[in-house]
mmCIF file of C-alpha atoms and ligand atoms in Angstrom:
data_model
loop_
_atom_site.group_PDB
_atom_site.id
_atom_site.type_symbol
_atom_site.label_atom_id
_atom_site.label_comp_id
_atom_site.label_asym_id
_atom_site.label_seq_id
_atom_site.Cartn_x
_atom_site.Cartn_y
_atom_site.Cartn_z
ATOM 1 C CA UNK A 5 -16.330 -26.173 -24.782
ATOM 2 C CA UNK A 6 -14.528 -28.306 -21.334
ATOM 3 C CA UNK A 7 -14.417 -25.613 -18.529
ATOM 4 C CA UNK A 8 -11.722 -24.793 -17.248
ATOM 5 C CA UNK A 9 -10.817 -26.254 -13.568
ATOM 6 C CA UNK A 10 -10.637 -23.173 -11.580
ATOM 7 C CA UNK A 11 -7.705 -22.541 -9.055
ATOM 8 C CA UNK A 12 -7.512 -20.391 -5.664
ATOM 9 C CA UNK A 13 -4.644 -18.777 -3.802
ATOM 10 C CA UNK A 14 -3.869 -15.882 -2.040
ATOM 11 C CA UNK A 15 -1.270 -13.624 0.094
ATOM 12 C CA UNK A 16 -1.616 -11.819 3.373
ATOM 13 C CA UNK A 17 -0.924 -7.935 3.133
ATOM 14 C CA UNK A 18 0.987 -8.366 6.486
ATOM 15 C CA UNK A 19 4.593 -7.976 5.855
ATOM 16 C CA UNK A 20 6.687 -6.373 2.335
ATOM 17 C CA UNK A 21 6.583 -9.831 -0.002
ATOM 18 C CA UNK A 22 9.543 -11.923 0.187
ATOM 19 C CA UNK A 23 11.477 -14.423 -2.604
ATOM 20 C CA UNK A 24 9.657 -17.430 -0.678
ATOM 21 C CA UNK A 25 6.224 -16.333 -1.603
ATOM 22 C CA UNK A 26 8.353 -15.364 -5.084
ATOM 23 C CA UNK A 27 9.016 -18.661 -5.286
ATOM 24 C CA UNK A 28 7.410 -20.487 -3.292
ATOM 25 C CA UNK A 29 3.415 -19.273 -5.111
ATOM 26 C CA UNK A 30 3.693 -16.103 -6.929
ATOM 27 C CA UNK A 31 5.446 -17.558 -9.338
ATOM 28 C CA UNK A 32 3.801 -20.194 -10.399
ATOM 29 C CA UNK A 33 0.090 -19.239 -10.476
ATOM 30 C CA UNK A 34 1.763 -17.022 -13.370
ATOM 31 C CA UNK A 35 2.555 -20.313 -15.170
ATOM 32 C CA UNK A 36 -1.063 -21.344 -14.194
ATOM 33 C CA UNK A 37 -3.601 -17.876 -15.746
ATOM 34 C CA UNK A 38 -3.716 -19.581 -19.419
ATOM 35 C CA UNK A 39 -4.397 -23.137 -18.652
ATOM 36 C CA UNK A 40 -7.160 -22.525 -15.601
ATOM 37 C CA UNK A 41 -9.575 -19.648 -14.124
ATOM 38 C CA UNK A 42 -8.252 -18.572 -11.791
ATOM 39 C CA UNK A 43 -8.932 -16.431 -8.847
ATOM 40 C CA UNK A 44 -5.985 -14.499 -6.796
ATOM 41 C CA UNK A 45 -6.556 -12.124 -3.782
ATOM 42 C CA UNK A 46 -4.581 -10.554 -1.290
ATOM 43 C CA UNK A 47 -6.187 -11.694 2.474
ATOM 44 C CA UNK A 48 -7.555 -8.457 4.270
ATOM 45 C CA UNK A 49 -9.103 -9.984 7.118
ATOM 46 C CA UNK A 50 -6.203 -12.233 6.906
ATOM 47 C CA UNK A 51 -3.984 -9.515 7.795
ATOM 48 C CA UNK A 52 -5.752 -8.381 11.382
ATOM 49 C CA UNK A 53 -5.032 -11.359 13.042
ATOM 50 C CA UNK A 54 -1.900 -9.748 13.872
ATOM 51 C CA UNK A 55 -2.751 -5.896 15.028
ATOM 52 C CA UNK A 56 -1.577 -3.940 11.606
ATOM 53 C CA UNK A 57 -1.536 0.159 11.333
ATOM 54 C CA UNK A 58 -4.788 1.564 9.031
ATOM 55 C CA UNK A 59 -1.769 3.048 6.775
ATOM 56 C CA UNK A 60 0.775 0.009 6.547
ATOM 57 C CA UNK A 61 -2.125 -2.586 5.874
ATOM 58 C CA UNK A 62 -3.733 -0.538 3.634
ATOM 59 C CA UNK A 63 -0.021 0.871 1.856
ATOM 60 C CA UNK A 64 0.684 -3.452 1.306
ATOM 61 C CA UNK A 65 -3.237 -3.894 0.644
ATOM 62 C CA UNK A 66 -1.785 -1.845 -3.046
ATOM 63 C CA UNK A 67 1.202 -3.220 -3.011
ATOM 64 C CA UNK A 68 1.237 -7.099 -2.695
ATOM 65 C CA UNK A 69 -1.384 -5.832 -5.765
ATOM 66 C CA UNK A 70 1.090 -4.455 -7.785
ATOM 67 C CA UNK A 71 4.181 -7.644 -7.310
ATOM 68 C CA UNK A 72 1.103 -9.319 -8.273
ATOM 69 C CA UNK A 73 0.930 -7.472 -11.674
ATOM 70 C CA UNK A 74 4.765 -6.931 -11.258
ATOM 71 C CA UNK A 75 4.544 -10.879 -11.748
ATOM 72 C CA UNK A 76 3.344 -11.959 -14.725
ATOM 73 C CA UNK A 77 -0.180 -11.863 -13.503
ATOM 74 C CA UNK A 78 -1.901 -10.710 -16.121
ATOM 75 C CA UNK A 79 -5.570 -9.183 -15.619
ATOM 76 C CA UNK A 80 -6.701 -9.761 -18.341
ATOM 77 C CA UNK A 81 -6.679 -13.332 -17.957
ATOM 78 C CA UNK A 82 -6.961 -13.670 -13.712
ATOM 79 C CA UNK A 83 -9.335 -12.145 -10.816
ATOM 80 C CA UNK A 84 -7.595 -10.121 -9.294
ATOM 81 C CA UNK A 85 -9.124 -8.772 -5.610
ATOM 82 C CA UNK A 86 -9.702 -7.245 -2.570
ATOM 83 C CA UNK A 87 -11.347 -10.121 0.344
ATOM 84 C CA UNK A 88 -13.188 -7.690 2.113
ATOM 85 C CA UNK A 89 -14.119 -6.364 -1.681
ATOM 86 C CA UNK A 90 -16.200 -9.398 -0.780
ATOM 87 C CA UNK A 91 -18.505 -10.070 2.213
ATOM 88 C CA UNK A 92 -19.494 -13.775 0.402
ATOM 89 C CA UNK A 93 -16.032 -14.175 2.790
ATOM 90 C CA UNK A 94 -17.028 -13.953 6.173
ATOM 91 C CA UNK A 95 -20.457 -14.880 5.449
ATOM 92 C CA UNK A 96 -19.317 -18.078 4.958
ATOM 93 C CA UNK A 97 -16.778 -18.581 8.142
ATOM 94 C CA UNK A 98 -19.269 -17.158 10.288
ATOM 95 C CA UNK A 99 -21.461 -20.786 9.054
ATOM 96 C CA UNK A 100 -18.411 -22.453 8.332
ATOM 97 C CA UNK A 101 -16.524 -21.525 11.833
ATOM 98 C CA UNK A 102 -20.134 -23.545 13.140
ATOM 99 C CA UNK A 103 -19.235 -26.605 11.465
ATOM 100 C CA UNK A 104 -15.560 -26.778 12.999
ATOM 101 C CA UNK A 105 -14.629 -28.536 15.930
ATOM 102 C CA UNK A 106 -11.988 -27.197 18.223
ATOM 103 C CA UNK A 107 -9.789 -30.045 18.455
ATOM 104 C CA UNK A 108 -9.006 -29.510 15.234
ATOM 105 C CA UNK A 109 -8.489 -26.404 14.883
ATOM 106 C CA UNK A 110 -6.192 -26.361 18.007
ATOM 107 C CA UNK A 111 -3.958 -29.143 16.018
ATOM 108 C CA UNK A 112 -3.335 -26.576 13.432
ATOM 109 C CA UNK A 113 0.655 -25.658 13.141
ATOM 110 C CA UNK A 114 0.441 -22.137 12.158
ATOM 111 C CA UNK A 115 -1.954 -20.863 15.030
ATOM 112 C CA UNK A 116 0.069 -23.060 17.142
ATOM 113 C CA UNK A 117 3.611 -20.738 15.605
ATOM 114 C CA UNK A 118 1.860 -17.686 15.669
ATOM 115 C CA UNK A 119 0.198 -18.422 19.451
ATOM 116 C CA UNK A 120 4.439 -18.202 20.417
ATOM 117 C CA UNK A 121 5.265 -15.359 19.037
ATOM 118 C CA UNK A 122 2.348 -13.180 19.736
ATOM 119 C CA UNK A 123 1.538 -15.190 23.034
ATOM 120 C CA UNK A 124 0.572 -11.153 24.649
ATOM 121 C CA UNK A 125 -2.472 -11.296 21.773
ATOM 122 C CA UNK A 126 -4.002 -14.644 21.778
ATOM 123 C CA UNK A 127 -6.842 -13.227 19.754
ATOM 124 C CA UNK A 128 -9.669 -15.682 18.665
ATOM 125 C CA UNK A 129 -9.822 -14.751 14.357
ATOM 126 C CA UNK A 130 -6.340 -16.121 15.221
ATOM 127 C CA UNK A 131 -7.836 -18.872 16.155
ATOM 128 C CA UNK A 132 -9.832 -19.528 13.344
ATOM 129 C CA UNK A 133 -8.349 -17.868 10.381
ATOM 130 C CA UNK A 134 -7.616 -21.582 8.756
ATOM 131 C CA UNK A 135 -12.120 -22.140 8.541
ATOM 132 C CA UNK A 136 -11.857 -17.924 6.737
ATOM 133 C CA UNK A 137 -9.503 -19.555 4.721
ATOM 134 C CA UNK A 138 -11.821 -23.234 4.501
ATOM 135 C CA UNK A 139 -14.233 -20.150 3.187
ATOM 136 C CA UNK A 140 -11.736 -18.264 0.215
ATOM 137 C CA UNK A 141 -11.882 -21.401 -1.301
ATOM 138 C CA UNK A 142 -14.770 -23.285 -0.906
ATOM 139 C CA UNK A 143 -17.225 -19.795 -2.515
ATOM 140 C CA UNK A 144 -15.007 -20.639 -5.823
ATOM 141 C CA UNK A 145 -15.565 -23.738 -6.340
ATOM 142 C CA UNK A 146 -12.191 -24.655 -6.689
ATOM 143 C CA UNK A 147 -9.686 -27.360 -8.147
ATOM 144 C CA UNK A 148 -6.459 -26.467 -6.468
ATOM 145 C CA UNK A 149 -4.932 -24.402 -4.397
ATOM 146 C CA UNK A 150 -1.363 -23.104 -5.360
ATOM 147 C CA UNK A 151 0.449 -22.716 -1.635
ATOM 148 C CA UNK A 152 3.365 -23.716 -0.253
ATOM 149 C CA UNK A 153 4.359 -26.471 2.502
ATOM 150 C CA UNK A 154 3.217 -24.802 4.915
ATOM 151 C CA UNK A 155 -0.144 -23.974 3.945
ATOM 152 C CA UNK A 156 -0.297 -28.009 3.271
ATOM 153 C CA UNK A 157 -2.266 -29.020 6.642
ATOM 154 C CA UNK A 158 -4.970 -25.640 6.029
ATOM 155 C CA UNK A 159 -5.607 -27.612 2.269
ATOM 156 C CA UNK A 160 -6.509 -31.162 4.103
ATOM 157 C CA UNK A 161 -8.771 -28.634 6.900
ATOM 158 C CA UNK A 162 -11.055 -27.121 3.303
ATOM 159 C CA UNK A 163 -11.499 -30.908 2.093
ATOM 160 C CA UNK A 164 -12.650 -32.662 5.930
ATOM 161 C CA UNK A 165 -14.654 -29.016 5.940
ATOM 162 C CA UNK A 166 -16.201 -29.520 1.680
ATOM 163 C CA UNK A 167 -16.004 -33.375 3.019
ATOM 164 C CA UNK A 168 -18.359 -32.204 5.789
ATOM 165 C CA UNK A 169 -20.817 -29.411 4.855
ATOM 166 C CA UNK A 170 -21.839 -32.074 1.902
ATOM 167 C CA UNK A 171 -22.641 -35.192 3.813
ATOM 168 C CA UNK A 172 -24.423 -33.630 6.223
ATOM 169 C CA UNK A 173 -26.764 -31.468 3.611
ATOM 170 C CA UNK A 174 -25.972 -32.426 0.531
ATOM 171 C CA UNK A 175 -23.154 -32.009 -2.741
ATOM 172 C CA UNK A 176 -22.720 -28.415 -2.287
ATOM 173 C CA UNK A 177 -18.624 -27.569 -1.634
ATOM 174 C CA UNK A 178 -16.081 -28.839 -4.849
ATOM 175 C CA UNK A 179 -13.321 -31.112 -2.602
ATOM 176 C CA UNK A 180 -10.196 -28.766 -3.698
ATOM 177 C CA UNK A 181 -7.086 -30.404 -4.425
ATOM 178 C CA UNK A 182 -3.318 -28.727 -3.055
ATOM 179 C CA UNK A 183 -0.824 -27.414 -5.950
ATOM 180 C CA UNK A 184 2.620 -27.849 -4.701
ATOM 181 C CA UNK A 185 5.477 -27.218 -6.175
ATOM 182 C CA UNK A 186 8.810 -29.774 -5.453
ATOM 183 C CA UNK A 187 10.918 -27.892 -5.438
ATOM 184 C CA UNK A 188 10.572 -24.421 -4.006
ATOM 185 C CA UNK A 189 7.648 -25.082 -1.512
ATOM 186 C CA UNK A 190 10.170 -24.554 0.594
ATOM 187 C CA UNK A 191 12.351 -21.665 0.155
ATOM 188 C CA UNK A 192 14.562 -21.042 4.348
ATOM 189 C CA UNK A 193 15.853 -17.712 6.011
ATOM 190 C CA UNK A 194 19.286 -16.907 5.227
ATOM 191 C CA UNK A 195 20.027 -16.640 8.169
ATOM 192 C CA UNK A 196 18.809 -19.675 9.920
ATOM 193 C CA UNK A 197 18.002 -22.841 7.386
ATOM 194 C CA UNK A 198 15.854 -24.409 10.019
ATOM 195 C CA UNK A 199 13.574 -22.625 9.203
ATOM 196 C CA UNK A 200 11.735 -20.412 6.501
ATOM 197 C CA UNK A 201 11.857 -17.196 4.553
ATOM 198 C CA UNK A 202 9.429 -15.467 6.248
ATOM 199 C CA UNK A 203 8.759 -11.990 5.624
ATOM 200 C CA UNK A 204 7.324 -11.110 9.761
ATOM 201 C CA UNK A 205 10.555 -12.539 10.374
ATOM 202 C CA UNK A 206 12.436 -10.011 13.313
ATOM 203 C CA UNK A 207 16.026 -10.582 11.422
ATOM 204 C CA UNK A 208 15.758 -8.853 7.949
ATOM 205 C CA UNK A 209 19.426 -10.293 7.908
ATOM 206 C CA UNK A 210 16.934 -14.294 7.107
ATOM 207 C CA UNK A 211 14.984 -12.386 4.097
ATOM 208 C CA UNK A 212 15.528 -11.425 0.651
ATOM 209 C CA UNK A 213 12.045 -8.530 -0.606
ATOM 210 C CA UNK A 214 10.972 -8.468 -3.386
ATOM 211 C CA UNK A 215 11.509 -4.772 -3.536
ATOM 212 C CA UNK A 216 15.444 -5.554 -2.116
ATOM 213 C CA UNK A 217 17.393 -2.981 -4.001
ATOM 214 C CA UNK A 218 20.698 -4.804 -5.393
ATOM 215 C CA UNK A 219 23.536 -3.956 -3.222
ATOM 216 C CA UNK A 220 21.042 -4.986 -0.782
ATOM 217 C CA UNK A 221 20.460 -7.994 -1.825
ATOM 218 C CA UNK A 222 24.203 -8.932 -2.578
ATOM 219 C CA UNK A 223 24.948 -8.047 1.285
ATOM 220 C CA UNK A 224 22.536 -10.422 2.206
ATOM 221 C CA UNK A 225 23.780 -13.500 0.227
ATOM 222 C CA UNK A 226 26.727 -12.744 1.111
ATOM 223 C CA UNK A 227 26.623 -13.267 4.921
ATOM 224 C CA UNK A 228 24.032 -16.229 3.689
ATOM 225 C CA UNK A 229 24.538 -18.751 7.076
ATOM 226 C CA UNK A 230 26.956 -21.612 5.257
ATOM 227 C CA UNK A 231 28.528 -24.317 6.523
ATOM 228 C CA UNK A 232 32.569 -25.587 7.240
ATOM 229 C CA UNK A 233 32.727 -28.517 4.528
ATOM 230 C CA UNK A 234 33.243 -25.465 0.872
ATOM 231 C CA UNK A 235 31.538 -27.468 -1.099
ATOM 232 C CA UNK A 236 28.172 -26.562 -3.310
ATOM 233 C CA UNK A 237 26.330 -30.017 -2.940
ATOM 234 C CA UNK A 238 22.898 -29.759 -2.254
ATOM 235 C CA UNK A 239 22.960 -31.969 0.063
ATOM 236 C CA UNK A 240 20.591 -32.251 4.209
ATOM 237 C CA UNK A 241 24.155 -32.036 5.505
ATOM 238 C CA UNK A 242 24.469 -27.930 4.223
ATOM 239 C CA UNK A 243 21.093 -26.527 4.562
ATOM 240 C CA UNK A 244 22.531 -23.532 4.208
ATOM 241 C CA UNK A 245 23.994 -23.922 1.147
ATOM 242 C CA UNK A 246 20.727 -26.725 -0.097
ATOM 243 C CA UNK A 247 18.492 -23.944 0.134
ATOM 244 C CA UNK A 248 21.095 -21.420 -2.047
ATOM 245 C CA UNK A 249 21.224 -23.774 -4.723
ATOM 246 C CA UNK A 250 17.344 -24.442 -4.019
ATOM 247 C CA UNK A 251 17.152 -20.100 -5.241
ATOM 248 C CA UNK A 252 19.920 -20.434 -8.186
ATOM 249 C CA UNK A 253 17.821 -23.354 -9.736
ATOM 250 C CA UNK A 254 14.334 -21.630 -9.316
ATOM 251 C CA UNK A 255 15.528 -18.297 -11.059
ATOM 252 C CA UNK A 256 17.948 -19.365 -13.056
ATOM 253 C CA UNK A 257 15.615 -22.344 -15.076
ATOM 254 C CA UNK A 258 18.715 -24.431 -14.403
ATOM 255 C CA UNK A 259 18.464 -28.190 -13.274
ATOM 256 C CA UNK A 260 20.551 -28.777 -9.412
ATOM 257 C CA UNK A 261 23.374 -31.189 -10.785
ATOM 258 C CA UNK A 262 24.212 -28.442 -13.520
ATOM 259 C CA UNK A 263 24.677 -25.880 -10.818
ATOM 260 C CA UNK A 264 26.423 -28.571 -8.685
ATOM 261 C CA UNK A 265 28.813 -29.805 -11.498
ATOM 262 C CA UNK A 266 29.918 -26.247 -11.992
ATOM 263 C CA UNK A 267 30.764 -25.676 -8.916
ATOM 264 C CA UNK A 268 32.809 -28.637 -7.984
ATOM 265 C CA UNK A 269 35.564 -26.673 -7.811
ATOM 266 C CA UNK A 270 34.610 -23.372 -6.627
ATOM 267 C CA UNK A 271 34.431 -21.828 -3.927
ATOM 268 C CA UNK A 272 31.395 -20.615 -1.898
ATOM 269 C CA UNK A 273 32.597 -16.965 -2.444
ATOM 270 C CA UNK A 274 32.059 -17.850 -5.970
ATOM 271 C CA UNK A 275 29.620 -19.339 -5.631
ATOM 272 C CA UNK A 276 27.717 -16.933 -4.157
ATOM 273 C CA UNK A 277 28.724 -13.643 -5.762
ATOM 274 C CA UNK A 278 27.093 -15.757 -9.278
ATOM 275 C CA UNK A 279 23.513 -16.838 -7.129
ATOM 276 C CA UNK A 280 23.873 -12.594 -6.014
ATOM 277 C CA UNK A 281 23.927 -11.663 -9.737
ATOM 278 C CA UNK A 282 20.861 -14.600 -10.528
ATOM 279 C CA UNK A 283 18.987 -13.585 -8.060
ATOM 280 C CA UNK A 284 19.399 -9.275 -8.816
ATOM 281 C CA UNK A 285 18.739 -9.824 -12.288
ATOM 282 C CA UNK A 286 15.610 -12.004 -12.162
ATOM 283 C CA UNK A 287 14.055 -9.775 -9.519
ATOM 284 C CA UNK A 288 15.131 -6.486 -11.368
ATOM 285 C CA UNK A 289 12.018 -6.847 -13.800
ATOM 286 C CA UNK A 290 9.823 -7.215 -11.613
ATOM 287 C CA UNK A 291 10.669 -5.139 -9.115
ATOM 288 C CA UNK A 292 11.353 -2.116 -11.793
ATOM 289 C CA UNK A 293 7.497 -3.045 -12.903
ATOM 290 C CA UNK A 294 6.078 -2.688 -9.115
ATOM 291 C CA UNK A 295 7.423 0.492 -8.852
ATOM 292 C CA UNK A 296 5.920 2.115 -12.464
ATOM 293 C CA UNK A 297 2.740 -0.025 -10.567
ATOM 294 C CA UNK A 298 3.236 2.124 -7.770
ATOM 295 C CA UNK A 299 3.012 5.491 -10.050
ATOM 296 C CA UNK A 300 -0.575 4.951 -11.402
ATOM 297 C CA UNK A 301 -2.764 4.256 -8.384
ATOM 298 C CA UNK A 302 -6.096 4.545 -10.360
ATOM 299 C CA UNK A 303 -4.886 1.799 -12.165
ATOM 300 C CA UNK A 304 -4.017 -0.082 -9.233
ATOM 301 C CA UNK A 305 -8.246 0.887 -8.816
ATOM 302 C CA UNK A 306 -9.675 -0.525 -11.396
ATOM 303 C CA UNK A 307 -7.704 -3.347 -11.021
ATOM 304 C CA UNK A 308 -9.050 -4.268 -7.834
ATOM 305 C CA UNK A 309 -12.686 -2.883 -8.351
ATOM 306 C CA UNK A 310 -12.320 -5.508 -12.051
ATOM 307 C CA UNK A 311 -11.846 -8.120 -9.550
ATOM 308 C CA UNK A 312 -14.587 -7.706 -6.836
ATOM 309 C CA UNK A 313 -17.451 -7.998 -9.282
ATOM 310 C CA UNK A 314 -16.283 -10.750 -10.837
ATOM 311 C CA UNK A 315 -15.654 -13.031 -7.378
ATOM 312 C CA UNK A 316 -19.124 -11.227 -6.274
ATOM 313 C CA UNK A 317 -20.674 -12.332 -8.732
ATOM 314 C CA UNK A 318 -18.940 -16.169 -8.771
ATOM 315 C CA UNK A 319 -18.645 -16.374 -4.413
ATOM 316 C CA UNK A 320 -22.779 -15.333 -3.848
ATOM 317 C CA UNK A 321 -24.233 -18.196 -5.474
ATOM 318 C CA UNK A 322 -21.930 -20.662 -4.210
ATOM 319 C CA UNK A 323 -23.463 -18.909 -0.103
ATOM 320 C CA UNK A 324 -26.826 -19.101 -1.394
ATOM 321 C CA UNK A 325 -26.408 -22.129 -2.365
ATOM 322 C CA UNK A 326 -24.735 -22.414 1.413
ATOM 323 C CA UNK A 327 -27.635 -19.832 3.441
ATOM 324 C CA UNK A 328 -30.681 -22.126 1.536
ATOM 325 C CA UNK A 329 -29.490 -25.856 2.401
ATOM 326 C CA UNK A 330 -27.844 -24.019 6.287
ATOM 327 C CA UNK A 331 -31.873 -22.944 6.635
ATOM 328 C CA UNK A 332 -31.855 -18.946 6.129
ATOM 329 C CA UNK A 333 -35.078 -18.111 4.654
ATOM 330 C CA UNK A 334 -34.082 -15.783 1.706
ATOM 331 C CA UNK A 335 -34.325 -11.971 1.744
ATOM 332 C CA UNK A 336 -37.385 -10.735 0.391
ATOM 333 C CA UNK A 337 -37.180 -7.611 -2.328
ATOM 334 C CA UNK A 338 -40.732 -7.538 -2.265
HETATM 335 P P1 ATP B 14 4.753 -15.252 7.259
HETATM 336 O O1 ATP B 14 5.826 -15.713 6.836
HETATM 337 O O2 ATP B 14 4.140 -13.313 7.851
HETATM 338 O O3 ATP B 14 3.840 -16.242 8.602
HETATM 339 P P2 ATP B 14 3.499 -15.926 4.630
HETATM 340 O O4 ATP B 14 4.180 -15.409 3.759
HETATM 341 O O5 ATP B 14 3.711 -17.387 5.500
HETATM 342 O O6 ATP B 14 3.060 -14.916 6.118
HETATM 343 P P3 ATP B 14 1.400 -15.366 2.961
HETATM 344 O O7 ATP B 14 1.834 -14.141 2.731
HETATM 345 O O8 ATP B 14 -0.144 -15.419 3.293
HETATM 346 O O9 ATP B 14 2.352 -15.983 4.105
HETATM 347 O O10 ATP B 14 2.341 -16.678 1.604
HETATM 348 C C1 ATP B 14 2.072 -16.595 1.168
HETATM 349 C C2 ATP B 14 1.752 -17.711 0.078
HETATM 350 O O11 ATP B 14 3.255 -17.746 -0.424
HETATM 351 C C3 ATP B 14 1.735 -19.542 0.702
HETATM 352 O O12 ATP B 14 1.264 -19.873 -0.697
HETATM 353 C C4 ATP B 14 2.807 -19.342 1.308
HETATM 354 O O13 ATP B 14 2.848 -21.210 0.766
HETATM 355 C C5 ATP B 14 4.406 -19.130 0.808
HETATM 356 N N1 ATP B 14 4.923 -19.128 0.949
HETATM 357 C C6 ATP B 14 6.007 -18.091 2.150
HETATM 358 N N2 ATP B 14 6.488 -18.432 2.748
HETATM 359 C C7 ATP B 14 7.620 -19.020 2.092
HETATM 360 C C8 ATP B 14 8.162 -19.741 1.822
HETATM 361 N N3 ATP B 14 10.038 -19.543 2.695
HETATM 362 N N4 ATP B 14 8.983 -20.336 0.736
HETATM 363 C C9 ATP B 14 7.285 -21.451 -0.070
HETATM 364 N N5 ATP B 14 7.157 -20.130 -0.279
HETATM 365 C C10 ATP B 14 6.215 -19.376 1.139
HETATM 366 N N1 LTN B 15 -3.358 -19.154 4.906
HETATM 367 C C1 LTN B 15 -2.061 -18.622 3.802
HETATM 368 C C2 LTN B 15 -2.809 -16.982 3.078
HETATM 369 C C3 LTN B 15 -4.362 -17.566 2.553
HETATM 370 C C4 LTN B 15 -3.830 -18.567 1.014
HETATM 371 C C5 LTN B 15 -5.940 -18.643 1.475
HETATM 372 C C6 LTN B 15 -3.212 -19.132 0.271
HETATM 373 C C7 LTN B 15 -5.696 -16.710 2.643
HETATM 374 N N2 LTN B 15 -6.033 -17.636 2.066
HETATM 375 C C8 LTN B 15 -7.155 -19.179 0.220
HETATM 376 C C9 LTN B 15 -4.117 -20.124 -0.495
HETATM 377 C C10 LTN B 15 -6.104 -20.173 -0.709
HETATM 378 C C11 LTN B 15 -1.155 -17.993 3.935
HETATM 379 O O1 LTN B 15 -0.998 -18.012 5.284
HETATM 380 N N3 LTN B 15 0.098 -18.166 3.678
#
């Protein structure tokens, strides 16, 4: 039997998940789970590159896990685990840090944006964040990494670093490929269609949370920024409306031109009203399942405990090779 290709991806438990995370990442992960050997991680080590309140971090870590399941990931088919439970991530990250160039990390857009936003706390972890992400990916001999557009640059670094290590020592890592959806790879803020919908946005009208109740969703869509053309068209001149059509299409499964046609002679009011219902109904099963799961902490514990065991096995196989090639003497248990 041919071996399945490996997929790895992760989400930071640094805020509540948005519709952007769902459409750009989660929804695709679910579609891939039958065909691939999948590892889906909750990257808590990454989250502390910005200050986190310990009790919020604990709560959100479980919430992200519950959302993975609520979105349709099946723990019998995929490995779901918490990054800090598998120490190989930190260990490989150190080795790779010693091979990463300051210059290449300095060019990372996410680092530049996040350090600008958090000028008072630009810690070394924020700078080396992409190297930890490289370690996540390379540990599992990953073929494909399904992410939103914003992560493309980090994926290029993963490929460069895998090649660097393989060339310096001998073939060790698979070279991973990004896997970015054609539509919905970058859902934009409802308040500013030039910046991406982000869970760390200060303005809560900019994003829709997966756990927002129906009235909140309706209110946020009603307030979404549009333009004065009053034409429901998928065009770069109308970025606000373009974003809303993308959301409509991704959630309803309808093609963009079908949606444009339906609203050809209708105004934004009617379009937004219908879109609200598409979003409310699209997210309803996710939210209901999520609330159910959060009442069952024992079950969640079982999932992350099983996940860590499965992930660890694969991760340490790679780490041991790396340690050996680097020149570390294997520990003796005599
Ligand atoms: P922040 O917005 O706080 O910087 P984030 O949501 O970008 O965080 P993660 O939670 O780690 O960061 O992202 C999880 C996944 O969701 C990644 O694959 C990312 O590319 C994707 N993603 C995040 N925001 C969007 C968006 N607006 N549109 C499409 N995909 C997104
Ligand atoms: N950096 C990513 C989250 C992330 C990730 C990963 C994604 C950490 N490790 C490995 C894919 C593969 C983000 O901010 N969205």
